[in-house]
Amino acid sequence: MVLEATMICIDNSEWMRNGDYSPSRFQAQADAVNLICGAKTQSNPENTVGVLIMAGKGVRVLVTPTSDLGKILACMHGLEIGGEMNLAAGIQVAQLALKHRQNKKQQQRIIVFAGSPVNHEKKMLEMIGRKLKKNSVALDIVNFGEVDEAKTEKLDSLIAAVNNNDSSHIVHVPAGPNALSDVLISTPIFTGDGEGGSGFAAAAAAAAAGGASGYDFGVDPNLDPELALALRVSMEEERARQEAAAKKAAEDAAKQEKGGEQQAGSQDATMTERASTSTSEAENKTTDLMDDENALLQQALAMSMDEPTVGHDVKDTDMSEASVDDPELALALQLSVADSSKDQAGQSDMTKLLADQSFVSSVLASLPGVDPNDPSVKDLLASMQNQSEQQQKKDDKPSNEEKK
């Protein structure tokens, strides 16, 4: 990571009004300057950048070398365009500004945007170049706009005079559809040479231009090895942490699964024991029920066949025994016998009265509307007499058998 102090020389001459670079030469130059300033300050926090203009009323320093990017970008607004570019004076003023830099350990670099014709002699430019080389000042030139052979030859001679170990570069950018800043990203002015070059991250410049870096973590390890190493270590630590967490989760899951299998086995054993116990109990209950049913069935058969139950003698109860055991029961039985004898006596008396034909005839004659001589009445009386006679014969028969 190169520590540099850089002065940027801007061409604000009348030629910057041309529109061969979109949207104009001056605006394309301003975009490229903003890109370079941002990349320089991002590559190293201690880098400083200054800006001066080479046309108009004269060479004028807008910002001395500083690390405040906001101040650098603000000076680009409201610049006046006019006059002719004074390349030699601009390079000498930039060298003087770098000589008075605060941090003497910073390497010195001048970046010149030349978008108009160069009116200086070739020898004069070569002398300025040798002076820059003597003071260890690197020079980068962006040749755009008026790109002719005379201008190109002068600028090449200047770079050849100042170049030391390929620390200085020149880029020729003809007019075209591509933006000036996009063309400069892939040039040595951005990538540097590792020693006396620009030394700032091309990835930062690409990000500022809206492009993609294409490197891991968005940082080129060749230009910013410390940041790339820190990002890689952080990523490896995060990956190791995630792997450890995944391994621990897998072990916990395996332990839970093993414990679940053991618990399931114990539950199966308990359920088997309970099932066997319940089965034996059910079998015992079934056996007891079958025994009870057999006993009840045998008892029912015995009762239906009038068989005496074992251990009990079934016999009729005698009236005399009942009178001895229960006096009330004996009295009730005597009363029922007397009632039945009275009913039998009443029935026999009624039969005798019905058998007396003269009595029945007198009773019928006394009834109003009844003729005793009516044939139907006589038939009724005859049938009642026959029934009474039959009943009397039945009653007399048991008495005769008793006498015998």
Short mmCIF file of C-alpha atoms in Angstrom, two decimals:
data_model
loop_
_atom_site.label_atom_id
_atom_site.label_comp_id
_atom_site.label_asym_id
_atom_site.label_seq_id
_atom_site.Cartn_x
_atom_site.Cartn_y
_atom_site.Cartn_z
CA MET A 1 0.00 0.00 0.00
CA VAL A 2 1.74 3.07 -1.33
CA LEU A 3 1.68 6.28 0.68
CA GLU A 4 1.40 9.18 -1.76
CA ALA A 5 0.77 12.90 -2.08
CA THR A 6 -0.79 13.67 -5.45
CA MET A 7 -1.42 16.90 -7.34
CA ILE A 8 -3.94 16.83 -10.20
CA CYS A 9 -3.54 19.44 -12.96
CA ILE A 10 -6.85 20.25 -14.70
CA ASP A 11 -7.15 21.68 -18.22
CA ASN A 12 -9.91 24.32 -18.19
CA SER A 13 -9.03 25.98 -21.49
CA GLU A 14 -11.45 26.97 -24.26
CA TRP A 15 -11.04 23.53 -25.90
CA MET A 16 -12.89 21.96 -22.97
CA ARG A 17 -16.18 23.25 -24.39
CA ASN A 18 -16.09 20.74 -27.26
CA GLY A 19 -18.62 17.93 -27.23
CA ASP A 20 -16.55 15.13 -28.76
CA TYR A 21 -16.48 13.51 -25.28
CA SER A 22 -19.88 12.98 -23.67
CA PRO A 23 -21.33 15.28 -22.47
CA SER A 24 -18.35 17.61 -22.96
CA ARG A 25 -14.59 17.50 -22.60
CA PHE A 26 -14.62 19.39 -19.32
CA GLN A 27 -17.40 17.27 -17.75
CA ALA A 28 -15.72 14.03 -18.83
CA GLN A 29 -12.47 15.35 -17.30
CA ALA A 30 -14.27 16.29 -14.06
CA ASP A 31 -15.77 12.78 -13.73
CA ALA A 32 -12.34 11.21 -14.19
CA VAL A 33 -10.80 13.58 -11.59
CA ASN A 34 -13.51 12.69 -9.05
CA LEU A 35 -12.87 9.00 -9.66
CA ILE A 36 -9.12 9.33 -9.16
CA CYS A 37 -9.48 11.42 -6.00
CA GLY A 38 -11.89 8.91 -4.45
CA ALA A 39 -9.67 5.96 -5.31
CA LYS A 40 -6.56 7.66 -3.94
CA THR A 41 -8.12 8.50 -0.57
CA GLN A 42 -9.69 5.05 -0.21
CA SER A 43 -6.46 3.17 -0.93
CA ASN A 44 -4.74 4.66 2.12
CA PRO A 45 -6.22 6.88 4.87
CA GLU A 46 -3.01 8.96 4.95
CA ASN A 47 -2.97 9.70 1.22
CA THR A 48 -3.51 13.33 0.23
CA VAL A 49 -4.73 14.87 -3.02
CA GLY A 50 -4.51 18.47 -4.30
CA VAL A 51 -6.05 20.15 -7.35
CA LEU A 52 -4.93 23.07 -9.55
CA ILE A 53 -6.07 24.57 -12.87
CA MET A 54 -3.69 25.39 -15.78
CA ALA A 55 -5.77 27.87 -17.86
CA GLY A 56 -7.76 31.05 -17.44
CA LYS A 57 -6.04 34.00 -15.82
CA GLY A 58 -3.15 31.78 -14.83
CA VAL A 59 -2.20 28.64 -12.90
CA ARG A 60 -4.11 28.53 -9.65
CA VAL A 61 -4.14 25.98 -6.81
CA LEU A 62 -7.71 25.13 -5.83
CA VAL A 63 -6.90 22.72 -2.97
CA THR A 64 -3.55 21.91 -1.41
CA PRO A 65 -2.90 18.19 -0.73
CA THR A 66 -5.52 16.99 1.74
CA SER A 67 -7.30 13.77 2.71
CA ASP A 68 -10.71 15.49 2.90
CA LEU A 69 -12.52 14.11 -0.14
CA GLY A 70 -15.46 16.47 0.33
CA LYS A 71 -13.24 19.51 0.01
CA ILE A 72 -11.61 18.09 -3.12
CA LEU A 73 -14.94 17.39 -4.84
CA ALA A 74 -16.38 20.78 -3.87
CA CYS A 75 -13.58 22.69 -5.60
CA MET A 76 -14.61 21.21 -8.96
CA HIS A 77 -17.91 23.10 -9.03
CA GLY A 78 -18.16 26.53 -10.63
CA LEU A 79 -14.82 26.47 -12.46
CA GLU A 80 -14.45 29.00 -15.26
CA ILE A 81 -13.52 27.79 -18.73
CA GLY A 82 -11.32 30.00 -20.89
CA GLY A 83 -7.82 30.86 -22.07
CA GLU A 84 -5.03 28.48 -23.05
CA MET A 85 -3.38 25.66 -21.09
CA ASN A 86 0.07 26.42 -19.63
CA LEU A 87 1.47 22.90 -19.14
CA ALA A 88 5.01 23.85 -18.01
CA ALA A 89 3.81 26.34 -15.40
CA GLY A 90 1.20 23.90 -14.12
CA ILE A 91 3.77 21.11 -13.60
CA GLN A 92 6.20 23.44 -11.80
CA VAL A 93 3.49 24.81 -9.44
CA ALA A 94 2.35 21.25 -8.67
CA GLN A 95 5.96 20.27 -7.85
CA LEU A 96 6.24 23.22 -5.51
CA ALA A 97 2.97 22.28 -3.74
CA LEU A 98 4.21 18.70 -3.23
CA LYS A 99 7.50 19.98 -1.83
CA HIS A 100 5.60 21.68 1.01
CA ARG A 101 3.56 18.59 1.93
CA GLN A 102 3.26 17.94 5.66
CA ASN A 103 4.19 14.23 5.63
CA LYS A 104 7.61 13.96 4.01
CA LYS A 105 7.34 10.18 3.86
CA GLN A 106 4.68 10.45 1.18
CA GLN A 107 5.80 9.75 -2.35
CA GLN A 108 5.16 12.57 -4.82
CA ARG A 109 3.03 12.23 -7.94
CA ILE A 110 1.59 14.65 -10.51
CA ILE A 111 -1.32 13.72 -12.77
CA VAL A 112 -1.86 16.02 -15.79
CA PHE A 113 -5.00 16.15 -17.97
CA ALA A 114 -4.00 17.59 -21.32
CA GLY A 115 -7.05 18.16 -23.54
CA SER A 116 -5.75 21.06 -25.64
CA PRO A 117 -2.68 21.72 -27.83
CA VAL A 118 0.77 21.97 -26.19
CA ASN A 119 2.61 25.16 -27.24
CA HIS A 120 5.90 24.50 -25.38
CA GLU A 121 9.10 23.32 -27.02
CA LYS A 122 10.19 19.74 -26.74
CA LYS A 123 13.52 20.61 -25.10
CA MET A 124 11.82 22.70 -22.43
CA LEU A 125 9.54 19.83 -21.51
CA GLU A 126 12.50 17.43 -21.39
CA MET A 127 14.29 19.78 -18.97
CA ILE A 128 11.21 19.88 -16.71
CA GLY A 129 11.07 16.12 -16.83
CA ARG A 130 14.70 15.70 -15.72
CA LYS A 131 14.07 18.11 -12.83
CA LEU A 132 11.08 16.03 -11.69
CA LYS A 133 13.15 12.87 -11.87
CA LYS A 134 15.89 14.47 -9.79
CA ASN A 135 13.36 15.37 -7.05
CA SER A 136 11.77 11.87 -7.17
CA VAL A 137 8.46 13.09 -8.53
CA ALA A 138 6.43 10.69 -10.69
CA LEU A 139 4.32 12.00 -13.56
CA ASP A 140 1.19 10.60 -15.23
CA ILE A 141 -0.32 12.24 -18.32
CA VAL A 142 -3.83 11.76 -19.75
CA ASN A 143 -3.73 12.85 -23.39
CA PHE A 144 -7.24 13.40 -24.72
CA GLY A 145 -9.09 15.88 -26.92
CA GLU A 146 -6.60 17.27 -29.47
CA VAL A 147 -4.59 14.08 -30.09
CA ASP A 148 -2.11 14.92 -32.92
CA GLU A 149 1.39 13.73 -33.71
CA ALA A 150 3.19 16.90 -32.51
CA LYS A 151 1.41 16.92 -29.17
CA THR A 152 1.93 13.19 -28.71
CA GLU A 153 5.66 13.46 -29.49
CA LYS A 154 6.16 16.26 -26.95
CA LEU A 155 4.33 14.45 -24.20
CA ASP A 156 6.20 11.19 -24.88
CA SER A 157 9.51 13.03 -24.59
CA LEU A 158 8.41 14.51 -21.26
CA ILE A 159 7.50 11.07 -19.88
CA ALA A 160 10.74 9.57 -21.12
CA ALA A 161 12.71 12.29 -19.30
CA VAL A 162 10.89 11.89 -15.99
CA ASN A 163 10.39 8.14 -15.99
CA ASN A 164 12.34 6.24 -13.34
CA ASN A 165 11.86 2.46 -13.07
CA ASP A 166 8.61 2.73 -14.99
CA SER A 167 7.06 5.00 -12.34
CA SER A 168 5.51 7.40 -14.87
CA HIS A 169 2.83 6.67 -17.49
CA ILE A 170 1.01 8.28 -20.38
CA VAL A 171 -2.43 7.32 -21.70
CA HIS A 172 -3.81 8.45 -25.05
CA VAL A 173 -7.61 8.52 -25.07
CA PRO A 174 -9.16 9.33 -28.46
CA ALA A 175 -12.72 10.54 -28.74
CA GLY A 176 -15.30 7.76 -28.72
CA PRO A 177 -18.50 6.42 -27.13
CA ASN A 178 -16.71 5.29 -23.97
CA ALA A 179 -16.49 7.64 -21.01
CA LEU A 180 -13.06 8.97 -20.10
CA SER A 181 -13.23 7.53 -16.58
CA ASP A 182 -14.13 4.07 -17.89
CA VAL A 183 -11.08 4.02 -20.12
CA LEU A 184 -8.73 5.12 -17.32
CA ILE A 185 -9.78 2.33 -14.94
CA SER A 186 -7.86 -0.30 -16.91
CA THR A 187 -4.71 1.82 -17.37
CA PRO A 188 -1.55 1.89 -15.22
CA ILE A 189 -2.66 5.23 -13.81
CA PHE A 190 -5.15 3.26 -11.69
CA THR A 191 -3.46 -0.14 -11.39
CA GLY A 192 0.02 1.26 -10.60
CA ASP A 193 3.33 -0.62 -10.93
CA GLY A 194 3.88 -1.78 -7.34
CA GLU A 195 6.82 0.55 -6.64
CA GLY A 196 6.62 4.12 -7.84
CA GLY A 197 3.17 3.79 -9.38
CA SER A 198 -0.08 5.12 -8.09
CA GLY A 199 -0.47 2.23 -5.65
CA PHE A 200 -4.20 2.55 -4.84
CA ALA A 201 -6.85 -0.12 -5.13
CA ALA A 202 -8.30 -0.63 -8.58
CA ALA A 203 -11.26 -2.32 -6.89
CA ALA A 204 -12.13 0.94 -5.14
CA ALA A 205 -11.93 2.81 -8.42
CA ALA A 206 -14.18 0.26 -10.10
CA ALA A 207 -16.68 0.54 -7.27
CA ALA A 208 -16.67 4.32 -7.56
CA ALA A 209 -17.27 4.02 -11.30
CA GLY A 210 -20.24 1.73 -10.71
CA GLY A 211 -18.52 -1.42 -11.97
CA ALA A 212 -17.75 -4.78 -10.35
CA SER A 213 -14.31 -5.63 -9.01
CA GLY A 214 -14.42 -9.36 -9.72
CA TYR A 215 -12.23 -10.19 -6.67
CA ASP A 216 -13.16 -12.14 -3.56
CA PHE A 217 -14.85 -9.87 -1.03
CA GLY A 218 -14.54 -7.03 -3.59
CA VAL A 219 -10.84 -6.42 -2.79
CA ASP A 220 -7.76 -7.15 -4.94
CA PRO A 221 -5.26 -8.95 -2.67
CA ASN A 222 -2.35 -7.66 -4.78
CA LEU A 223 -3.21 -4.03 -4.10
CA ASP A 224 -4.61 -4.33 -0.57
CA PRO A 225 -3.25 -7.54 0.97
CA GLU A 226 -3.96 -6.56 4.57
CA LEU A 227 -7.66 -5.93 3.99
CA ALA A 228 -7.99 -9.07 1.87
CA LEU A 229 -6.27 -11.15 4.57
CA ALA A 230 -8.51 -9.70 7.30
CA LEU A 231 -11.63 -10.45 5.29
CA ARG A 232 -10.44 -13.99 4.53
CA VAL A 233 -9.62 -14.71 8.19
CA SER A 234 -12.98 -13.34 9.28
CA MET A 235 -14.75 -15.51 6.71
CA GLU A 236 -12.83 -18.62 7.80
CA GLU A 237 -13.65 -17.98 11.45
CA GLU A 238 -17.33 -17.56 10.60
CA ARG A 239 -17.27 -20.77 8.56
CA ALA A 240 -15.58 -22.67 11.42
CA ARG A 241 -18.14 -21.33 13.87
CA GLN A 242 -20.99 -22.43 11.65
CA GLU A 243 -19.46 -25.89 11.20
CA ALA A 244 -19.01 -26.27 14.97
CA ALA A 245 -22.61 -25.21 15.58
CA ALA A 246 -23.85 -27.66 12.94
CA LYS A 247 -21.78 -30.49 14.46
CA LYS A 248 -23.09 -29.76 17.94
CA ALA A 249 -26.65 -29.70 16.67
CA ALA A 250 -26.13 -33.06 14.96
CA GLU A 251 -24.72 -34.59 18.17
CA ASP A 252 -27.63 -33.28 20.21
CA ALA A 253 -30.08 -34.68 17.69
CA ALA A 254 -28.34 -38.09 17.82
CA LYS A 255 -28.48 -38.11 21.64
CA GLN A 256 -32.15 -37.21 21.64
CA GLU A 257 -32.88 -39.93 19.09
CA LYS A 258 -30.99 -42.54 21.16
CA GLY A 259 -32.78 -41.50 24.35
CA GLY A 260 -36.08 -41.67 22.54
CA GLU A 261 -35.36 -45.22 21.37
CA GLN A 262 -34.51 -46.32 24.94
CA GLN A 263 -37.63 -44.69 26.32
CA ALA A 264 -39.70 -46.25 23.57
CA GLY A 265 -38.22 -49.69 24.42
CA SER A 266 -39.06 -49.31 28.11
CA GLN A 267 -42.55 -48.17 27.22
CA ASP A 268 -42.99 -51.18 24.93
CA ALA A 269 -41.86 -53.52 27.72
CA THR A 270 -44.23 -51.91 30.21
CA MET A 271 -47.10 -52.09 27.74
CA THR A 272 -46.31 -55.78 27.07
CA GLU A 273 -46.35 -56.57 30.79
CA ARG A 274 -49.59 -54.69 31.25
CA ALA A 275 -51.10 -56.44 28.25
CA SER A 276 -50.09 -59.89 29.58
CA THR A 277 -51.42 -59.05 33.05
CA SER A 278 -54.71 -57.80 31.66
CA THR A 279 -54.97 -60.90 29.46
CA SER A 280 -54.48 -63.23 32.43
CA GLU A 281 -56.99 -61.26 34.49
CA ALA A 282 -59.47 -61.40 31.65
CA GLU A 283 -58.97 -65.17 31.35
CA ASN A 284 -59.50 -65.61 35.10
CA LYS A 285 -62.66 -63.49 34.98
CA THR A 286 -63.91 -65.47 32.02
CA THR A 287 -63.30 -68.74 33.86
CA ASP A 288 -65.14 -67.48 36.95
CA LEU A 289 -68.09 -66.33 34.86
CA MET A 290 -68.25 -69.65 33.09
CA ASP A 291 -68.23 -71.47 36.44
CA ASP A 292 -70.99 -69.23 37.76
CA GLU A 293 -73.06 -69.75 34.64
CA ASN A 294 -72.63 -73.52 34.85
CA ALA A 295 -73.73 -73.51 38.49
CA LEU A 296 -76.79 -71.38 37.70
CA LEU A 297 -77.65 -73.59 34.75
CA GLN A 298 -77.44 -76.75 36.87
CA GLN A 299 -79.59 -75.17 39.56
CA ALA A 300 -82.18 -74.11 36.98
CA LEU A 301 -82.28 -77.64 35.55
CA ALA A 302 -82.68 -79.10 39.01
CA MET A 303 -85.57 -76.78 39.80
CA SER A 304 -87.26 -77.52 36.49
CA MET A 305 -87.03 -81.27 37.14
CA ASP A 306 -88.33 -80.89 40.74
CA GLU A 307 -85.10 -82.32 42.06
CA PRO A 308 -84.32 -81.48 45.65
CA THR A 309 -81.44 -79.15 46.13
CA VAL A 310 -78.44 -80.62 47.90
CA GLY A 311 -78.52 -79.86 51.61
CA HIS A 312 -82.26 -78.86 51.66
CA ASP A 313 -85.37 -81.14 52.09
CA VAL A 314 -88.44 -79.84 50.32
CA LYS A 315 -91.80 -81.02 51.81
CA ASP A 316 -95.30 -79.66 52.25
CA THR A 317 -96.12 -77.81 55.42
CA ASP A 318 -98.72 -79.44 57.60
CA MET A 319 -101.54 -77.34 59.03
CA SER A 320 -100.87 -78.66 62.49
CA GLU A 321 -97.19 -77.67 62.32
CA ALA A 322 -98.18 -74.22 61.11
CA SER A 323 -100.58 -73.84 64.02
CA VAL A 324 -97.85 -74.75 66.43
CA ASP A 325 -95.23 -72.45 64.92
CA ASP A 326 -97.48 -69.48 64.06
CA PRO A 327 -100.81 -69.03 65.93
CA GLU A 328 -101.87 -66.13 63.72
CA LEU A 329 -101.42 -68.19 60.56
CA ALA A 330 -103.53 -70.97 62.12
CA LEU A 331 -106.35 -68.57 62.95
CA ALA A 332 -106.36 -67.19 59.40
CA LEU A 333 -106.57 -70.70 58.00
CA GLN A 334 -109.56 -71.61 60.27
CA LEU A 335 -111.42 -68.47 59.21
CA SER A 336 -110.90 -69.23 55.53
CA VAL A 337 -112.19 -72.78 56.05
CA ALA A 338 -115.32 -71.50 57.85
CA ASP A 339 -116.02 -69.03 55.03
CA SER A 340 -115.78 -71.77 52.43
CA SER A 341 -118.16 -74.01 54.41
CA LYS A 342 -120.68 -71.16 54.69
CA ASP A 343 -120.51 -70.57 50.93
CA GLN A 344 -121.12 -74.24 50.29
CA ALA A 345 -124.10 -74.24 52.72
CA GLY A 346 -125.56 -71.11 51.08
CA GLN A 347 -125.22 -72.69 47.65
CA SER A 348 -126.97 -75.87 48.85
CA ASP A 349 -129.85 -73.83 50.34
CA MET A 350 -130.24 -71.86 47.09
CA THR A 351 -130.33 -75.12 45.19
CA LYS A 352 -133.08 -76.46 47.46
CA LEU A 353 -135.16 -73.31 46.97
CA LEU A 354 -134.87 -73.52 43.19
CA ALA A 355 -135.91 -77.19 43.38
CA ASP A 356 -139.19 -76.17 45.08
CA GLN A 357 -141.34 -75.54 41.99
CA SER A 358 -144.35 -74.21 43.88
CA PHE A 359 -142.13 -71.58 45.58
CA VAL A 360 -140.65 -70.45 42.31
CA SER A 361 -144.06 -70.28 40.66
CA SER A 362 -145.46 -68.13 43.44
CA VAL A 363 -142.52 -65.80 43.20
CA LEU A 364 -142.91 -65.44 39.45
CA ALA A 365 -146.67 -64.85 39.78
CA SER A 366 -145.98 -62.01 42.17
CA LEU A 367 -143.73 -60.27 39.67
CA PRO A 368 -145.60 -57.74 37.50
CA GLY A 369 -145.79 -58.64 33.78
CA VAL A 370 -144.64 -62.25 34.23
CA ASP A 371 -146.96 -65.17 33.31
CA PRO A 372 -146.01 -68.42 35.08
CA ASN A 373 -147.89 -70.41 32.42
CA ASP A 374 -145.73 -69.00 29.61
CA PRO A 375 -143.92 -71.86 27.79
CA SER A 376 -140.58 -70.07 27.86
CA VAL A 377 -140.89 -69.53 31.62
CA LYS A 378 -141.72 -73.16 32.11
CA ASP A 379 -138.77 -74.26 30.04
CA LEU A 380 -136.49 -71.97 32.08
CA LEU A 381 -137.83 -73.38 35.33
CA ALA A 382 -137.39 -76.93 34.04
CA SER A 383 -133.76 -76.29 33.09
CA MET A 384 -133.04 -74.68 36.46
CA GLN A 385 -134.61 -77.66 38.23
CA ASN A 386 -132.45 -80.07 36.25
CA GLN A 387 -129.30 -78.09 37.10
CA SER A 388 -130.26 -78.09 40.77
CA GLU A 389 -130.81 -81.79 40.74
CA GLN A 390 -127.47 -82.43 39.08
CA GLN A 391 -125.72 -80.22 41.60
CA GLN A 392 -127.42 -81.97 44.47
CA LYS A 393 -126.31 -85.35 43.16
CA LYS A 394 -122.72 -84.11 43.02
CA ASP A 395 -122.87 -82.85 46.55
CA ASP A 396 -124.40 -86.06 47.82
CA LYS A 397 -121.82 -88.27 46.09
CA PRO A 398 -118.76 -87.26 48.21
CA SER A 399 -120.77 -87.69 51.41
CA ASN A 400 -121.73 -91.23 50.46
CA GLU A 401 -118.10 -92.06 49.71
CA GLU A 402 -117.09 -90.76 53.13
CA LYS A 403 -119.62 -93.00 54.85
CA LYS A 404 -118.16 -95.99 53.09
#
